[in-house]
Amino acid sequence: TGADTDAQGNVLIVDQRNNRIQKFDPNGVFLEDWGSGFSGPWDVAGGPSGDHFVSDQNFRIRKFDAAGNFIMQWGSYGSGLNQMQNPRGIDADASNNVYVADSGNHRILKFSDTGTPLPAIGINGNGPGQFNGPRGVALDDESYIYVADTGNHRIQKFSGDNFVTQWGSPGSGEGQFFQPYDVTVDRSGNVWVADT
């Protein structure tokens, strides 16, 4: 259900039904798998420190070192700043802060890399800066935040917690989406969207 690359170009895959993360080299050669205590992991993100963060459907974020050793976890079920409902996409910024698409609460949560809650982005709705079940979140090299606003069939872009722009509408034509689940940004700044 999710994938990311590490600093060496290895590919990390969220193998959700097997409750593990699988690691492959850039040519697809299997290297290792890791993870314990998962209950339906959804996405994985690598931070600049080399640590990895995994969003899990048991309403928590789990942190691992580069070798897959468990470090810590945080979160619980609810709507408070350290709580979540259906955490989905996850990414980290250059300061190792962690962003989580809190799909059930229609917002993007932000944490320090030790789980301290930071101001969240968005509320439920269909206006600019509002979300309907967001599933994916990604940051570019300039720390702009891109959100796959799944229920609103669009992508939204933010600078910090400030809305910048949006694009997309419901449909199957070019530039339209039907429940986009994930988003990422390549090194050239192009935005890629999984249009489910």
Coordinates of C-alpha atoms in Angstrom, one line a residue:
T1 CA 0.0 0.0 0.0
G2 CA 3.0 2.4 0.2
A3 CA 6.6 2.7 -1.0
D4 CA 9.6 5.0 -0.5
T5 CA 13.3 5.0 -1.2
D6 CA 16.2 5.4 1.2
A7 CA 19.4 7.5 0.8
Q8 CA 21.1 4.5 -1.0
G9 CA 18.3 4.2 -3.5
N10 CA 16.9 1.0 -2.0
V11 CA 13.1 0.6 -2.2
L12 CA 11.0 0.1 0.8
I13 CA 7.5 -1.5 0.2
V14 CA 4.7 -1.7 2.7
D15 CA 3.5 -5.3 2.5
Q16 CA 0.3 -4.6 4.3
R17 CA -1.4 -8.0 4.5
N18 CA 1.9 -9.6 5.7
N19 CA 2.4 -6.8 8.3
R20 CA 5.9 -6.0 7.3
I21 CA 8.2 -3.7 5.3
Q22 CA 10.2 -5.3 2.5
K23 CA 13.4 -3.8 1.3
F24 CA 14.9 -4.2 -2.2
D25 CA 17.9 -2.8 -4.0
P26 CA 17.3 -0.4 -7.0
N27 CA 17.3 -3.4 -9.3
G28 CA 14.5 -5.2 -7.4
V29 CA 16.8 -7.7 -5.6
F30 CA 15.3 -8.6 -2.2
L31 CA 17.5 -7.5 0.8
E32 CA 15.5 -7.9 3.9
D33 CA 12.1 -7.5 5.6
W34 CA 11.3 -6.0 9.0
G35 CA 8.6 -4.9 11.4
S36 CA 6.9 -6.3 14.4
G37 CA 3.7 -5.3 16.1
F38 CA 2.1 -4.0 12.9
S39 CA -1.6 -4.1 12.4
G40 CA -2.1 -3.2 8.7
P41 CA 0.8 -0.8 8.0
W42 CA -0.2 1.7 5.3
D43 CA 2.8 3.8 4.2
V44 CA 6.5 4.3 4.9
A45 CA 8.6 7.4 4.7
G46 CA 12.4 8.0 5.1
G47 CA 13.6 11.0 7.1
P48 CA 16.9 12.8 6.4
S49 CA 18.4 11.2 9.5
G50 CA 18.1 7.8 7.9
D51 CA 15.2 6.8 10.1
H52 CA 11.9 5.4 8.7
F53 CA 8.4 6.2 9.8
V54 CA 5.4 3.9 9.2
S55 CA 1.8 4.7 9.5
D56 CA -0.2 1.8 10.9
Q57 CA -3.9 1.2 11.0
N58 CA -3.8 0.6 14.7
F59 CA -3.8 4.5 14.9
R60 CA -0.1 5.0 15.5
I61 CA 3.2 6.0 13.9
R62 CA 6.1 3.6 14.4
K63 CA 9.7 4.8 14.0
F64 CA 12.6 2.5 12.9
D65 CA 16.3 3.1 12.3
A66 CA 17.9 2.6 8.9
A67 CA 18.4 -1.1 9.6
G68 CA 14.8 -1.6 10.5
N69 CA 15.2 -1.7 14.3
F70 CA 12.2 -0.4 16.2
I71 CA 12.9 2.9 18.0
M72 CA 9.5 4.2 19.3
Q73 CA 5.9 4.7 18.5
W74 CA 3.2 7.3 19.2
G75 CA -0.5 7.9 18.6
S76 CA -3.9 6.4 19.6
Y77 CA -7.5 6.5 18.3
G78 CA -9.3 9.7 18.5
S79 CA -9.4 13.3 17.2
G80 CA -6.9 15.0 19.5
L81 CA -3.5 16.3 18.3
N82 CA -1.7 13.1 19.2
Q83 CA -4.6 10.9 18.0
M84 CA -5.8 9.7 14.6
Q85 CA -8.4 7.8 12.7
N86 CA -7.2 5.8 9.7
P87 CA -3.7 7.3 9.3
R88 CA -2.7 6.8 5.7
G89 CA 0.1 8.6 3.7
I90 CA 3.2 9.7 5.5
D91 CA 6.3 11.8 4.7
A92 CA 9.1 13.7 6.4
D93 CA 10.6 17.1 5.8
A94 CA 14.2 18.3 5.9
S95 CA 14.0 18.8 9.6
N96 CA 12.7 15.3 10.2
N97 CA 9.2 16.4 11.1
V98 CA 6.6 13.8 10.1
Y99 CA 3.4 14.6 8.2
V100 CA 0.5 12.1 8.3
A101 CA -2.7 12.0 6.2
D102 CA -5.2 11.5 9.1
S103 CA -8.0 10.4 6.7
G104 CA -10.7 9.8 9.3
N105 CA -10.3 13.2 10.8
H106 CA -9.9 15.0 7.4
R107 CA -6.6 16.7 8.2
I108 CA -2.8 16.5 7.9
L109 CA -1.1 15.9 11.2
K110 CA 2.4 17.1 11.9
F111 CA 4.8 15.7 14.5
S112 CA 8.4 16.1 15.5
D113 CA 10.5 13.0 14.9
T114 CA 9.9 12.1 18.6
G115 CA 6.1 12.3 18.3
T116 CA 5.5 15.8 19.7
P117 CA 2.3 17.1 18.1
L118 CA 2.8 20.3 16.0
P119 CA 0.0 22.4 14.4
A120 CA -2.3 20.3 12.1
I121 CA -3.4 21.4 8.7
G122 CA -7.0 21.5 7.5
I123 CA -10.5 20.6 8.5
N124 CA -13.4 18.7 7.0
G125 CA -14.9 20.3 3.9
N126 CA -14.5 21.0 0.2
G127 CA -13.2 24.5 0.2
P128 CA -9.5 25.5 -0.3
G129 CA -7.5 24.1 2.6
Q130 CA -10.2 21.7 3.6
F131 CA -10.2 17.9 3.1
N132 CA -12.5 15.0 2.6
G133 CA -10.7 11.8 3.6
P134 CA -7.1 12.7 2.5
R135 CA -5.0 9.6 1.7
G136 CA -1.6 10.8 0.5
V137 CA 0.9 13.5 1.5
A138 CA 4.3 14.4 0.0
L139 CA 6.8 17.2 0.4
D140 CA 9.1 18.6 -2.3
D141 CA 12.6 19.8 -1.9
E142 CA 11.3 23.3 -1.0
S143 CA 9.1 21.8 1.7
Y144 CA 5.8 22.5 -0.1
I145 CA 3.2 20.0 1.0
Y146 CA 1.0 18.2 -1.5
V147 CA -2.1 16.3 -0.4
A148 CA -4.2 13.7 -2.3
D149 CA -7.6 15.0 -1.1
T150 CA -9.3 11.7 -2.0
G151 CA -12.9 12.5 -1.3
N152 CA -12.7 15.9 -3.1
H153 CA -11.0 14.3 -6.1
R154 CA -8.1 16.9 -6.2
I155 CA -4.6 17.7 -5.2
Q156 CA -3.9 20.6 -2.8
K157 CA -0.6 22.3 -2.2
F158 CA 0.4 24.1 1.0
S159 CA 3.3 26.2 2.3
G160 CA 3.4 25.3 6.0
D161 CA -0.3 25.5 7.0
N162 CA -1.1 28.1 4.3
F163 CA -3.1 27.0 1.2
V164 CA -1.3 27.7 -2.1
T165 CA -3.3 26.2 -4.9
Q166 CA -5.3 23.1 -6.0
W167 CA -6.1 21.2 -9.1
G168 CA -8.3 18.4 -10.4
S169 CA -12.0 17.7 -10.5
P170 CA -14.1 14.5 -10.5
G171 CA -13.9 12.6 -13.8
S172 CA -11.8 10.5 -16.1
G173 CA -10.4 13.2 -18.4
E174 CA -6.9 14.6 -18.4
G175 CA -6.3 16.5 -15.2
Q176 CA -9.4 14.9 -13.5
F177 CA -9.3 12.4 -10.7
F178 CA -11.5 9.8 -9.1
Q179 CA -10.4 9.2 -5.5
P180 CA -6.6 9.9 -5.8
Y181 CA -4.9 7.8 -3.2
D182 CA -1.3 8.9 -3.2
V183 CA 1.0 11.7 -4.4
T184 CA 4.7 12.2 -4.8
V185 CA 7.1 14.7 -6.2
D186 CA 10.1 13.8 -8.3
R187 CA 13.5 15.6 -8.3
S188 CA 12.4 17.8 -11.2
G189 CA 9.4 19.0 -9.2
N190 CA 6.8 17.1 -11.2
V191 CA 3.8 15.8 -9.2
W192 CA 2.8 12.2 -9.7
V193 CA -0.7 11.1 -8.6
A194 CA -2.1 7.6 -8.1
D195 CA -5.6 8.1 -9.6
T196 CA -7.3 5.1 -8.1

